Every structure is written in structure tokens, then in C-alpha cells.
CSV table of C-alpha atoms in Angstrom, one decimal:
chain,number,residue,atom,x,y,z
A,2,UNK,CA,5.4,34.7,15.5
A,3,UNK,CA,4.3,32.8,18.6
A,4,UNK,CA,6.2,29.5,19.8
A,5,UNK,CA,3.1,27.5,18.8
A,6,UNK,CA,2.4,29.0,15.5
A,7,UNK,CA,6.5,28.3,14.3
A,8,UNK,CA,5.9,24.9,15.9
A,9,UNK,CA,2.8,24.3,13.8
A,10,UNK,CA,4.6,26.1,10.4
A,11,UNK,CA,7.6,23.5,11.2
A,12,UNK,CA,5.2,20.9,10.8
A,13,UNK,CA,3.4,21.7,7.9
A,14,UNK,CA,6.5,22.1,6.3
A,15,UNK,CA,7.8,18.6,7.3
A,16,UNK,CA,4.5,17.3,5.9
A,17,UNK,CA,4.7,19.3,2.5
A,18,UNK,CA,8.2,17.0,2.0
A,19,UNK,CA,7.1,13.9,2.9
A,20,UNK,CA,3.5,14.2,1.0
A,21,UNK,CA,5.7,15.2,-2.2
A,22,UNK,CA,8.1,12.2,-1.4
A,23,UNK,CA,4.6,9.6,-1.0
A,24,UNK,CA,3.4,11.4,-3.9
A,25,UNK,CA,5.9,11.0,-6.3
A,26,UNK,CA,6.5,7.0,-5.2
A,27,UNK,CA,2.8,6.3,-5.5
A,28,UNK,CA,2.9,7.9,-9.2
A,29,UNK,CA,6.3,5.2,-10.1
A,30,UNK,CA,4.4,2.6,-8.7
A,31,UNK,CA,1.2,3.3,-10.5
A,32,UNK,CA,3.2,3.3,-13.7
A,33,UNK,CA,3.3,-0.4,-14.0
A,34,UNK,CA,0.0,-1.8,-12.4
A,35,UNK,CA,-1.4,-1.9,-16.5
A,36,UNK,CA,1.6,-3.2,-17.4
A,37,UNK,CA,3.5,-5.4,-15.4
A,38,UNK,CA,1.1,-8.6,-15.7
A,39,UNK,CA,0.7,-8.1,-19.5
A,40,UNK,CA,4.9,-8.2,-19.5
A,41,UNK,CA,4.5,-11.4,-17.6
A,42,UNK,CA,1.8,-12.0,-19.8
A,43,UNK,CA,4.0,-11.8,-23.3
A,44,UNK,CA,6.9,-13.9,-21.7
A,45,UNK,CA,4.1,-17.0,-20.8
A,46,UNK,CA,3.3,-17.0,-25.1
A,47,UNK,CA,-0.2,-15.3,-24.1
A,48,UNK,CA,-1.7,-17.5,-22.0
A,49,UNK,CA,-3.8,-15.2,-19.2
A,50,UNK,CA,-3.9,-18.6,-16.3
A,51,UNK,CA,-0.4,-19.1,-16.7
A,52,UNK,CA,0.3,-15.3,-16.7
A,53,UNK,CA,-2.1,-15.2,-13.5
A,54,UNK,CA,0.1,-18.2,-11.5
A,55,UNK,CA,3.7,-16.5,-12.2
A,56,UNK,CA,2.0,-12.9,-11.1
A,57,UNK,CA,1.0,-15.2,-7.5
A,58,UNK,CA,4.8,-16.3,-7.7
A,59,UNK,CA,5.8,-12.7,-8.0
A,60,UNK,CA,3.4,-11.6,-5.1
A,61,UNK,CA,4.3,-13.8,-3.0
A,62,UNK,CA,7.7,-13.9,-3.2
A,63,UNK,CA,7.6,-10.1,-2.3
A,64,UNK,CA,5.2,-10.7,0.5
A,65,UNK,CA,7.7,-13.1,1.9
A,66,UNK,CA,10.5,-10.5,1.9
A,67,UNK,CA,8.4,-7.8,3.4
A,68,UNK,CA,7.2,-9.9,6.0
A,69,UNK,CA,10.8,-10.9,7.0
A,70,UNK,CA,12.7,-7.3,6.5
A,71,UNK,CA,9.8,-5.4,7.7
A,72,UNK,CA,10.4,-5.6,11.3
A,73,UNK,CA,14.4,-4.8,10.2
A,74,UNK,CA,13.8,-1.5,8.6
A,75,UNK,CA,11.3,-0.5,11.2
A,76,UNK,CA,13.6,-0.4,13.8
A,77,UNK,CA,16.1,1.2,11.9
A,78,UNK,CA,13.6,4.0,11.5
A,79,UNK,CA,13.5,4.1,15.0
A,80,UNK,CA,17.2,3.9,15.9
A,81,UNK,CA,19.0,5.6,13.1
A,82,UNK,CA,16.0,7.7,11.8
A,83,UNK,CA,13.6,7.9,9.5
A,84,UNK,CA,15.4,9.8,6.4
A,85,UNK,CA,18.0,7.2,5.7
A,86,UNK,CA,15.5,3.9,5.4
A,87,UNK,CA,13.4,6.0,2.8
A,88,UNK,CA,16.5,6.9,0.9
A,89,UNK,CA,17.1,3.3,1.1
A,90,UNK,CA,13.9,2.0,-0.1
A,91,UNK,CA,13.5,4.8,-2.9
A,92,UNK,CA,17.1,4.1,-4.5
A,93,UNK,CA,15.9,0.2,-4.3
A,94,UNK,CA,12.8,1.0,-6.3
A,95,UNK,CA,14.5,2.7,-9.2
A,96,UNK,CA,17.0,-0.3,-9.5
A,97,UNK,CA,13.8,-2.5,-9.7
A,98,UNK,CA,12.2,-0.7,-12.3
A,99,UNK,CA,15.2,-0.9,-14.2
A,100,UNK,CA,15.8,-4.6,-14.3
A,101,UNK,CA,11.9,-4.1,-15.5
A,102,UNK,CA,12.8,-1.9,-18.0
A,103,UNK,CA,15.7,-4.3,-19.5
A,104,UNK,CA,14.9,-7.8,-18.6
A,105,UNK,CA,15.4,-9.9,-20.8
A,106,UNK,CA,12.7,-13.1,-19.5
A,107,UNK,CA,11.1,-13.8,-16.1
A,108,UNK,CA,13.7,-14.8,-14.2
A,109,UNK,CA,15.4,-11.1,-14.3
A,110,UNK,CA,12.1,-9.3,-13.6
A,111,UNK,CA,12.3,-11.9,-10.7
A,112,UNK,CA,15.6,-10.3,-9.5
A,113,UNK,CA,14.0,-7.3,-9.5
A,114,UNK,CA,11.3,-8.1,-7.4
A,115,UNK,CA,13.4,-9.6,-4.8
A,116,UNK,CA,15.6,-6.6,-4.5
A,117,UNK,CA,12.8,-4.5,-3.9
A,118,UNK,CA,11.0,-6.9,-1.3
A,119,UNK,CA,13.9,-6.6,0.8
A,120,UNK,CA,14.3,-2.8,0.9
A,121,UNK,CA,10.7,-1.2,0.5
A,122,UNK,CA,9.6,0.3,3.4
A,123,UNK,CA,8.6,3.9,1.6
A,124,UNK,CA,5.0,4.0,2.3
A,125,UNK,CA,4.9,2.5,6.0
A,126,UNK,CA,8.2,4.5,7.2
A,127,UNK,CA,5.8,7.2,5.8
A,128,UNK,CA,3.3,6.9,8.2
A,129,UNK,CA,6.0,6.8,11.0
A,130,UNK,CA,7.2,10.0,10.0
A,131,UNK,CA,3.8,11.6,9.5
A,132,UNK,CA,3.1,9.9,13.4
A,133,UNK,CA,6.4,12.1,14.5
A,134,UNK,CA,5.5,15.5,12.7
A,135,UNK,CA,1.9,15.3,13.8
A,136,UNK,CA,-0.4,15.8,16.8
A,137,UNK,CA,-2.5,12.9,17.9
A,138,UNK,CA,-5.7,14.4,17.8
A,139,UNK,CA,-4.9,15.3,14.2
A,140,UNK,CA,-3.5,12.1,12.7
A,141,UNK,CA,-7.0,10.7,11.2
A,142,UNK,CA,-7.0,13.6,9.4
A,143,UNK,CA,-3.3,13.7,8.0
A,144,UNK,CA,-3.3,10.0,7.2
A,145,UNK,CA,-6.1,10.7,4.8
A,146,UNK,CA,-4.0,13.1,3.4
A,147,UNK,CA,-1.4,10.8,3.0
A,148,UNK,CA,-3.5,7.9,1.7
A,149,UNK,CA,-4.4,10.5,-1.4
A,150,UNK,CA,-1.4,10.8,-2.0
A,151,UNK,CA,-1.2,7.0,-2.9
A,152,UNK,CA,-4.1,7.7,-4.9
A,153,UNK,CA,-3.2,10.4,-6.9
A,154,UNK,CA,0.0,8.2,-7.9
A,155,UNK,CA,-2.9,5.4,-8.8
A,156,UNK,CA,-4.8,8.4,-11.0
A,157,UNK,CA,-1.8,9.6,-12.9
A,158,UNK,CA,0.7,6.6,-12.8
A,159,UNK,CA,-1.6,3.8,-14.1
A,160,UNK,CA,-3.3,6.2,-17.2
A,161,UNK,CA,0.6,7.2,-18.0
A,162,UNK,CA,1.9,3.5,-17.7
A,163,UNK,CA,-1.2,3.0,-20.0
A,164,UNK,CA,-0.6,5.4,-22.3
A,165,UNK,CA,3.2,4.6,-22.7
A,166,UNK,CA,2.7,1.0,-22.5
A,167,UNK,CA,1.0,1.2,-26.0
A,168,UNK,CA,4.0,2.2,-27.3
A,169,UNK,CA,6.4,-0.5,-25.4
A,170,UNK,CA,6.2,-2.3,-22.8
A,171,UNK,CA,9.2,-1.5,-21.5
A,172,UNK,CA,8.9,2.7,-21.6
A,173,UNK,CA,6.8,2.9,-18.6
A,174,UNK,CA,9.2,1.0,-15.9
A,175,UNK,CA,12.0,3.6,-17.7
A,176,UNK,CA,9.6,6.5,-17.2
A,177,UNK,CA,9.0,4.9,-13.4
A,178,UNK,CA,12.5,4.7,-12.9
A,179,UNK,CA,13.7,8.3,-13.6
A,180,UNK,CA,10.7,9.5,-11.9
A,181,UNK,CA,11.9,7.2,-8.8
A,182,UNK,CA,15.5,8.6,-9.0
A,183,UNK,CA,14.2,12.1,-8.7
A,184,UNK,CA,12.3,11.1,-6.2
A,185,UNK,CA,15.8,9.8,-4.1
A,186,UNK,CA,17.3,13.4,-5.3
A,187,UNK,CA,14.6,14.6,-3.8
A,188,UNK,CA,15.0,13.2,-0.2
A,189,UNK,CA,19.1,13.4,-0.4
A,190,UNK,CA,18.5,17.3,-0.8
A,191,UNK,CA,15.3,18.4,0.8
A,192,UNK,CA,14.0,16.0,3.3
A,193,UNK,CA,14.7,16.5,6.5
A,194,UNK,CA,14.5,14.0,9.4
A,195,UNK,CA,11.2,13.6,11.8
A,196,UNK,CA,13.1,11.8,14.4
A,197,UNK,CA,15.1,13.9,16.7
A,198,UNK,CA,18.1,12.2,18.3
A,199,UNK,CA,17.0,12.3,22.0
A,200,UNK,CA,13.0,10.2,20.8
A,201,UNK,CA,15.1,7.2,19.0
A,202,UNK,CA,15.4,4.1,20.6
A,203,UNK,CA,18.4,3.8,22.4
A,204,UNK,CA,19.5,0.0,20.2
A,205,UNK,CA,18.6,-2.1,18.1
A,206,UNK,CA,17.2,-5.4,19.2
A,207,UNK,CA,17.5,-8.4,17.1
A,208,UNK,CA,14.9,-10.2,18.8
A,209,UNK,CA,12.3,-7.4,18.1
A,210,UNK,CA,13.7,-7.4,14.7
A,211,UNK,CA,12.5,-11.1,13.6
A,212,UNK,CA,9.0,-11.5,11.9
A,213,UNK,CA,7.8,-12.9,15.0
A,214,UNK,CA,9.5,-10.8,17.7
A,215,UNK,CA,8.4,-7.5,16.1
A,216,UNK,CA,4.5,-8.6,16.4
A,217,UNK,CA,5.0,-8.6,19.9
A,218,UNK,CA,4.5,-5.0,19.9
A,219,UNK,CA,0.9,-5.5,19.1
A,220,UNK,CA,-0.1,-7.6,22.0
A,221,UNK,CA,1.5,-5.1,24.6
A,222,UNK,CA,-0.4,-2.3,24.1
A,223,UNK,CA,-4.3,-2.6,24.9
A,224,UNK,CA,-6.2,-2.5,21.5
A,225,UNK,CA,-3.5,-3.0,18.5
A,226,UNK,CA,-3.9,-6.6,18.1
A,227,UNK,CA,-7.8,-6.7,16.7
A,228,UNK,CA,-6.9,-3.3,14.9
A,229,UNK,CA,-4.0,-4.9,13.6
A,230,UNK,CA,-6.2,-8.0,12.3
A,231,UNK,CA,-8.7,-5.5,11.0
A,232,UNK,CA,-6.1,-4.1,9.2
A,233,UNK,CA,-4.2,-7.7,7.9
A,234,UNK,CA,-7.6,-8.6,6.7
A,235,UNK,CA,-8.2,-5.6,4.5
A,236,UNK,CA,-4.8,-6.0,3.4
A,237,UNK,CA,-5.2,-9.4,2.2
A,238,UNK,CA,-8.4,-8.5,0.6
A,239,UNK,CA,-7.0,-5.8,-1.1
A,240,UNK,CA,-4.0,-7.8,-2.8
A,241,UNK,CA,-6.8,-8.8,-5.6
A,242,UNK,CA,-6.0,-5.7,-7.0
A,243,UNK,CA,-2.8,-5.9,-8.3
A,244,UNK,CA,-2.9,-9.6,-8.5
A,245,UNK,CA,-5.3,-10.1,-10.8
A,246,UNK,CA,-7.6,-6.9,-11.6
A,247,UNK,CA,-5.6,-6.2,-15.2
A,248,UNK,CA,-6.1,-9.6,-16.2
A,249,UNK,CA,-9.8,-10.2,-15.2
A,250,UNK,CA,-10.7,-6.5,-16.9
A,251,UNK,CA,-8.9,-7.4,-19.9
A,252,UNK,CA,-10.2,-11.5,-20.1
A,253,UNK,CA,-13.9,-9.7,-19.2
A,254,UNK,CA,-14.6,-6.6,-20.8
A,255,UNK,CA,-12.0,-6.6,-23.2
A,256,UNK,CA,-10.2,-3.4,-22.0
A,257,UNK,CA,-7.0,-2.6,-23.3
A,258,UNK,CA,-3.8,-1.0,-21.2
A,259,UNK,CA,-5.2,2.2,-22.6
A,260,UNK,CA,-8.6,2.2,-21.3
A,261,UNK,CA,-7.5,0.4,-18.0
A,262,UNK,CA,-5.4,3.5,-17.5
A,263,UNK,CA,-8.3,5.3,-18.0
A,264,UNK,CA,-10.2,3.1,-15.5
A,265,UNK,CA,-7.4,3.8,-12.8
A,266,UNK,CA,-7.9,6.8,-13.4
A,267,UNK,CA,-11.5,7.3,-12.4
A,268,UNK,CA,-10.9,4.8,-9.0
A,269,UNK,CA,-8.0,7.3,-8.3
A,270,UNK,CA,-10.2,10.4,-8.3
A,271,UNK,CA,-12.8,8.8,-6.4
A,272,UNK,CA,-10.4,7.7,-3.7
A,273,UNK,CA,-8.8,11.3,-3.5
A,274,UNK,CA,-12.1,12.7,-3.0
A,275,UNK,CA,-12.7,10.6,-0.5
A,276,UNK,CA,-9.3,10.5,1.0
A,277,UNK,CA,-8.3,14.2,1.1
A,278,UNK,CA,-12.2,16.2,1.2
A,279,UNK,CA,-14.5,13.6,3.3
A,280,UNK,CA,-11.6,11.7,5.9
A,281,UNK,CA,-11.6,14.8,8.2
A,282,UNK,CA,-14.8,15.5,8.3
A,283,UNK,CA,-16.1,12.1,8.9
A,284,UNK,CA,-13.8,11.4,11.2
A,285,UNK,CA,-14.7,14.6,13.5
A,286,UNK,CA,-18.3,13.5,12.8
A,287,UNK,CA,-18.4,9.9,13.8
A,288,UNK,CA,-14.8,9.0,14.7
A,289,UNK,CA,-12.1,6.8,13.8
A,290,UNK,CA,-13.9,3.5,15.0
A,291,UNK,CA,-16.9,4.3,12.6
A,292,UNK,CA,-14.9,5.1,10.1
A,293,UNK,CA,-13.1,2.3,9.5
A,294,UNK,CA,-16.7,0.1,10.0
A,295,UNK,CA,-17.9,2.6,7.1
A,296,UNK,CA,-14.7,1.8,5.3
A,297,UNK,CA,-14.6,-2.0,5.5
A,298,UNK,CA,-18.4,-2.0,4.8
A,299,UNK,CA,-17.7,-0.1,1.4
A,300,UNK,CA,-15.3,-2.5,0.9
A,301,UNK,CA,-17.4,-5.8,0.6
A,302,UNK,CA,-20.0,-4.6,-0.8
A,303,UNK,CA,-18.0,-3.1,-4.2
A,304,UNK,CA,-15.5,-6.0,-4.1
A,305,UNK,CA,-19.0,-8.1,-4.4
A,306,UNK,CA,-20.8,-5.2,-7.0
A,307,UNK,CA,-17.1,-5.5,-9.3
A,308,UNK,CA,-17.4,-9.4,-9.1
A,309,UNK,CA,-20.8,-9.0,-10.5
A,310,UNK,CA,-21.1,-6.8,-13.0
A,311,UNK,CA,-22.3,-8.3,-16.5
A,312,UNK,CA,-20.9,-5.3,-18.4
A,313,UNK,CA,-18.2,-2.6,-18.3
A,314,UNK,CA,-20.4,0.2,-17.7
A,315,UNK,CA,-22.3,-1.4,-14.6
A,316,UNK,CA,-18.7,-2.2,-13.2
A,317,UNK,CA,-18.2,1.7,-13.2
A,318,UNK,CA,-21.0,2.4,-10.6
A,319,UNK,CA,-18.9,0.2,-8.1
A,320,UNK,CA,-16.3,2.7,-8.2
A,321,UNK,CA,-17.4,5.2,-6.2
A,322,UNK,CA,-18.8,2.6,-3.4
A,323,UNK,CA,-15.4,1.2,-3.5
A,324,UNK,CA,-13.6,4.7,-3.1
A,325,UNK,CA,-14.6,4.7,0.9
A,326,UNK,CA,-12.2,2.3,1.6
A,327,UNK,CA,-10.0,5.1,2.1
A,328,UNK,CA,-11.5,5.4,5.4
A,329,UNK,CA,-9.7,2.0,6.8
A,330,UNK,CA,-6.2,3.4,7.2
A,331,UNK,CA,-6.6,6.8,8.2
A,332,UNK,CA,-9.0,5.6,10.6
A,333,UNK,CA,-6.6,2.8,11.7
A,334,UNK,CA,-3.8,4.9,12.0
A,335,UNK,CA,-5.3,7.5,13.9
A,336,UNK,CA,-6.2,4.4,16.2
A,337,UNK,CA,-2.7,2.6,16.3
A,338,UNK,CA,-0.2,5.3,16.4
A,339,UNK,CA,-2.0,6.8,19.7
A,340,UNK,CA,-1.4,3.2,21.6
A,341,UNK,CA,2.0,3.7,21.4
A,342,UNK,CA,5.4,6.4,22.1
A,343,UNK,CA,7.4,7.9,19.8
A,344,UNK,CA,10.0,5.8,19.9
A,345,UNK,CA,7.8,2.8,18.8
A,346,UNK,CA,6.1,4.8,15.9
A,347,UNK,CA,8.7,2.9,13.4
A,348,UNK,CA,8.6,-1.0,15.2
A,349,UNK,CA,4.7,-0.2,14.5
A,350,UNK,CA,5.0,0.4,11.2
A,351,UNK,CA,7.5,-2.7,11.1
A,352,UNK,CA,5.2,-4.6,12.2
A,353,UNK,CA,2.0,-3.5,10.1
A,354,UNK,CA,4.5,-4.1,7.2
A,355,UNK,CA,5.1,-7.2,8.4
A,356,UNK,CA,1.2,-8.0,8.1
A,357,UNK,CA,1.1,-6.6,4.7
A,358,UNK,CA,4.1,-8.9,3.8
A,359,UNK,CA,2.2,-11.8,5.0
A,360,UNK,CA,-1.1,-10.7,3.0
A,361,UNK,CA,1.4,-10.6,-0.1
A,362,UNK,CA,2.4,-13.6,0.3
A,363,UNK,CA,-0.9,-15.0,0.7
A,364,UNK,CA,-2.8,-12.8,-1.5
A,365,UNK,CA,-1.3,-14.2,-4.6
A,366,UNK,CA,-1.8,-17.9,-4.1
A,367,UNK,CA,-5.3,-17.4,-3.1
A,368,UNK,CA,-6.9,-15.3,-5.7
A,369,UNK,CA,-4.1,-16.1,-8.4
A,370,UNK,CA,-5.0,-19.6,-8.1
A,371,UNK,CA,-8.8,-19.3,-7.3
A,372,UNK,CA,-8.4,-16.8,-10.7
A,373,UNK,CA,-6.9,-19.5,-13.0
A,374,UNK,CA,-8.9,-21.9,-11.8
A,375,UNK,CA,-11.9,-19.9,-13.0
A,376,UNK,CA,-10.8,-19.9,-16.0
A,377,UNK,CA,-10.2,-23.1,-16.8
A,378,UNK,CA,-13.4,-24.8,-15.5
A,379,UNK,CA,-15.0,-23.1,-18.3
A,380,UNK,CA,-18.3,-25.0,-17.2
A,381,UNK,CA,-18.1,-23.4,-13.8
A,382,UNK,CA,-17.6,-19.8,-15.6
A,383,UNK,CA,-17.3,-17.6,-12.8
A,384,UNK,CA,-14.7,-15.4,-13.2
A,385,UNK,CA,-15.3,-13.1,-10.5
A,386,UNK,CA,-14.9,-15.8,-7.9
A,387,UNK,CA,-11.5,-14.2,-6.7
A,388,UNK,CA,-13.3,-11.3,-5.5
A,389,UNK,CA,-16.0,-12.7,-4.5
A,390,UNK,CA,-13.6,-13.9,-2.1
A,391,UNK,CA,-11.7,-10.6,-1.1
A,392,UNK,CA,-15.5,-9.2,-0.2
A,393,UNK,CA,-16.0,-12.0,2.1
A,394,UNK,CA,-12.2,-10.9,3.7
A,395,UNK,CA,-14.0,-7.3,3.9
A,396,UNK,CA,-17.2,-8.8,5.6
A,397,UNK,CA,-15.3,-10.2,8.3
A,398,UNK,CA,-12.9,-7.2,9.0
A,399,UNK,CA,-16.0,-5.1,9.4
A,400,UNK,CA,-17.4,-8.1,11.9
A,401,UNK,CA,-14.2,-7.5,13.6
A,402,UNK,CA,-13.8,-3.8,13.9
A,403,UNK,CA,-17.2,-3.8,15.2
A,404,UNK,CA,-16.8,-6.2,18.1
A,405,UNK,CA,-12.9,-5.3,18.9
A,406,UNK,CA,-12.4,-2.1,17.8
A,407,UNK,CA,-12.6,1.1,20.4
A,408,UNK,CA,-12.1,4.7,20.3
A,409,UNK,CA,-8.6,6.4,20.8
A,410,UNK,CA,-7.1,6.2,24.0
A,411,UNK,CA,-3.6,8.1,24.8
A,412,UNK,CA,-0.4,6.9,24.2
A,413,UNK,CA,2.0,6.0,26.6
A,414,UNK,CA,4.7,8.3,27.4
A,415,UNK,CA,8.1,7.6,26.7
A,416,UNK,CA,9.9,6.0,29.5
């Protein structure tokens, strides 16, 4: 075996591991997206505005933690490695669901929340170690692979949290929970680190570690900042899903946990076959910059077809519009992770997270709010006003990438 072809095994190896750790995470957190607002639901007596404004409290508390441990666990990724901030995160998550599982009003699923604000990084240390284990030219690629990952979690976890959750409530955050602890097994035993000791920074600075500090990243390096916005923008859009998608499908159409899992479901499969079939090869077609204007195009105009729709079944044809959204990230990634060395891969990720934190702690109070306020202007009657509003956030990211965005330019070497 040549040098090159062990070097190349080594790293499909390293990928196997940490596809089967995002795997497994997306599938525990895809457990409780039918579930989780209808628990919030029964402890506001049934009423789905009030239910709405604690699940923006929830949000946005979360958001706020994100966006101030972000930065933190980033550069611990970078110092200390990558393998010991997942096996933070993951044992985290399984203690959250279980204060899901068991608590006994809103205050202790509050608890819950905060504990895991503080200490999720999974997904975005993630994509620092896929930027470590992976050639540039091939990142586009990977990262779609990656983002199906997510999405088979959102086929399989939201139709079993569905299916469980019309039994109890509580069974799919236990279910989530055990799956999450293996998951932690998993990594103690098997996963090995990205991050060799000689690429890590060589300290850890509190000032890049602050919120503030850690964006500085992004105006250093020619290009991240409107990719950055691009990608804040399609974050905050995309917080409408899991603030308030469960309640609008159930107060619209009348679906039960049941058939939203069943919904999930089908958004899940489109998004894999988008994410894992059709990323590569439209990225080697077009690029990454056209790729994420495809993405952020798709984006606005299903937001706008799902805000629309009179009836369940015209609802379904926005699904597979909506599934090319899995362009944005790989195509964003494969941008950002090129402007910068290895031993920034993890304060990039910081600082993306960072953005995601502050789109979840925005996210909520806008469509939460615009939501319930839909609601109760009965008069007004537009109940897909939120998301009329998230495809206007999609409009402008594509208006953005188009003007800002640039093809791939290589990354500085380490000093």
C-alpha cells in the first residue's frame, strides 16, 4: 500500500467515526422535535400561543448560552483537541434529555435546556474535525455528507419520537437519552482525535474566547465575514423550524405527533437525497458559490410555498423545493474552512456557533411572537406570517451571497 493510499484509508476511517458519532446525535435530537412543544404545550393547560411564547423563552435562552460558550469550546477544540469537547457536549445532551424525561413542570425542563446551551458544541466541533481529516478540494463534498447525517437523525428521530410520543410523552427523551449515552460510549471507546498535537494552538486566549473577541476571526481573513452573514441569515431563518413548525402543523392541518413524524420523515429523505447524492456533483458542476445561491434560493421560495399552502397535501409539494437547502452549508463550509489554517479550524467553528447562538436567541422572539400574535388577531388570520418572514431572511441571504460571496481561495499556512 502506497503512502498516499494508507493516508487516504486513515481518513476515511476517521470520517466513518465521526459520521456515526453526527449520526447518532442527529437521531436523539430528532427524537423530541414532535414532542418537546406539545410537553410545553400540556404544562400551559393547552393553550398553543402561550405554548408558542415559553418555546421563544426556551430558544432563546439556549441561543444566549451558545452564543456566549461558543467561542469557549471552540478554542478548546483547537488547544486541547477535538475528542474531549465532543465527549463533553454528548454526556451534556443525555443529562438534558433526562431532566426531559422526568421533569416534573417547566422550570426543570428549563434546567435542562441551560445545561445543554452551555456545553453543545457536537455538530459544529464536527465540522472542525471533518476540516482536519479532509482535503480542501474535497470538503464541499464531505460536508454534504455530514449534513445527511443530520438529516437522517431528522428522518428516523422525529417519526420514532412520534411514534413513542403517542404512548407518553416522556418515552421519547428516555429513548433519546440512552441513545445519547451510547453515543458518549461510543466516542470514549472508538473515536480517535483529528487534531495532532504539533497543529493545536499553542494557548488559549481569553480575549479570543469572548462572544465578541472570537468574531474577530471573521474580519481577518478576506471573504468570511459576508459568508459568515450568509450563513447567520439562513440560520435565523431556519430557527422557524423548531420554533414553531409542530405547533402551526398541528393548529393548521390538524396533524397529530404521529403523522408529523411521518411528515419529518419525508423532509428527512428529501434532504438526504439531496445532501449525500446531488452535493458533490453540483458542487463540481457549478461550485460552492452557486451552490449556496441555489440553496438560499430553494430556501425562500418553499419557506413562502409552506406559508401558503391552503391544505396538507399542497404543503407536501414544498418539500422537496425546500430539501436544496442542504446546499448552504456544505457549500459554506467548503468556502470558510479554506480561508483559514488548521489551527483555527475550531475558533471558526466557535465562532459560526456563536452566530447560530445569536439566531437562537433571536429566532424565537421573532417568529414565536409574530406566531402568537397570528393567532390571536383572529381577524388578521394569517397564520403563516412567521414564515413568511423566515423566506424574506432567505431572500436576502441569497442577495448577499450573490454580491459578497467568491469562489475558494487557499488557506493560509500555519505560521
Amino acid at each position: 500500500m502506497t503512502e498516499s493510499s494508507a493516508t487516504r484509508s486513515r481518513r476515511q476511517a476517521s470520517f466513518g467515526f465521526i459520521f456515526a458519532v453526527a449520526l447518532m446525535n442527529s437521531i436523539s435530537f430528532g427524537i423530541m422535535i414532535p414532542i418537546l412543544p406539545n410537553l410545553i404545550k400540556q404544562f400551559t393547560g393547552g393553550d398553543t400561543a402561550a405554548a408558542s411564547e415559553w418555546n421563544l423563552v426556551f430558544g432563546a435562552t439556549w441561543g444566549l448560552l451558545q452564543f456566549v460558550c461558543g467561542p469557549i469550546l471552540g478554542l478548546m477544540a483547537d488547544r486541547w483537541g477535538r475528542r474531549p469537547v465532543l465527549l463533553i457536549s454528548l454526556f451534556s445532551l443525555a443529562v438534558d434529555f433526562l431532566f426531559m424525561a422526568f421533569a416534573p413542570s417547566l422550570w426543570w425542563l428549563f434546567v435542562g435546556r441551560i445545561l445543554n446551551g452551555m456545553t453543545a458544541a457536537s455538530f459544529s466541533t464536527a465540522s472542525a474535525y471533518v476540516a482536519d481529516v479532509t482535503p480542501p478540494a474535497e470538503r464541499a463534498k464531505v460536508f454534504g455528507w455530514m449534513s445527511s447525517a443530520f438529516s437522517f437523525g431528522f428522518i428516523f428521530g422525529p417519526f420514532i419520537g412520534g411514534w413513542l410520543g403517542e404512548t407518553d410523552l416522556r418515552l421519547p427523551f428516555i429513548a433519546a437519552a440512552a441513545l445519547t449515552f451510547v453515543n458518549w460510549l461510543y466516542g470514549v471507546f472508538i473515536l480517535p482525535e483529528s487534531l495532532p498535537a504539533e497543529r493545536r494552538a499553542t494557548r488559549f486566549d481569553w480575549r479570543k474566547a469572548n462572544p465578541l473577541g472570537s468574531l474577530t476571526l471573521l474580519r481577518a481573513h478576506r471573504g468570511l465575514l459576508p459568508l459568515a452573514g450568509v450563513g447567520f441569515l439562513f440560520q435565523l431563518a431556519h430557527v422557524v423550524l423548531p420554533t414553531i413548525f409542530v405547533l402551526y402543523l398541528g393548529y393548521r392541518y390538524g396533524w397529530t405527533p404521529k403523522v408529523l413524524g411521518s411528515i419529518f420523515l419525508a423532509t428527512g429523505v428529501s434532504g438526504v437525497i439531496v445532501q449525500a447524492l446531488l452535493v458533490g456533483r453540483i458542487v463540481r458542476a457549478v461550485g460552492e458559490r452557486k451552490a449556496v445561491l441555489i440553496g438560499t434560493a430553494a430556501g425562500a421560495v418553499g419557506f413562502a410555498w409552506y406559508a401558503a399552502a391552503p391544505t396538507g397535501a399542497l404543503y407536501l409539494v414544498g418539500i422537496p423545493i425546500f430539501a436544496f437547502t442542504g446546499l448552504i452549508v456544505p457549500g459554506l463550509q467548503g468556502l470558510m474552512t479554506q480561508r483559514v489554517a488548521p489551527q483555527e479550524q475550531g475558533q471558526l467553528q466557535g465562532a459560526n456557533q456563536s452566530l447560530t447562538g445569536l439566531a437562537s436567541i433571536f429566532g424565537p422572539i421573532i417568529f414565536g411572537e409574530t406566531f402568537a400574535w397570528s393567532l390571536r388577531h383572529e381577524g388578521f388570520h394569517l397564520p403563516g406570517l412567521a414564515i413568511y418572514v423566515a423566506a424574506s431572511l432567505m431572500a436576502a441571504a441569497f442577495l448577499l451571497a450573490f454580491a459578497s460571496a467568491r469562489a475558494r481561495e487557499p488557506a493560509p499556512q500555519p505560521a
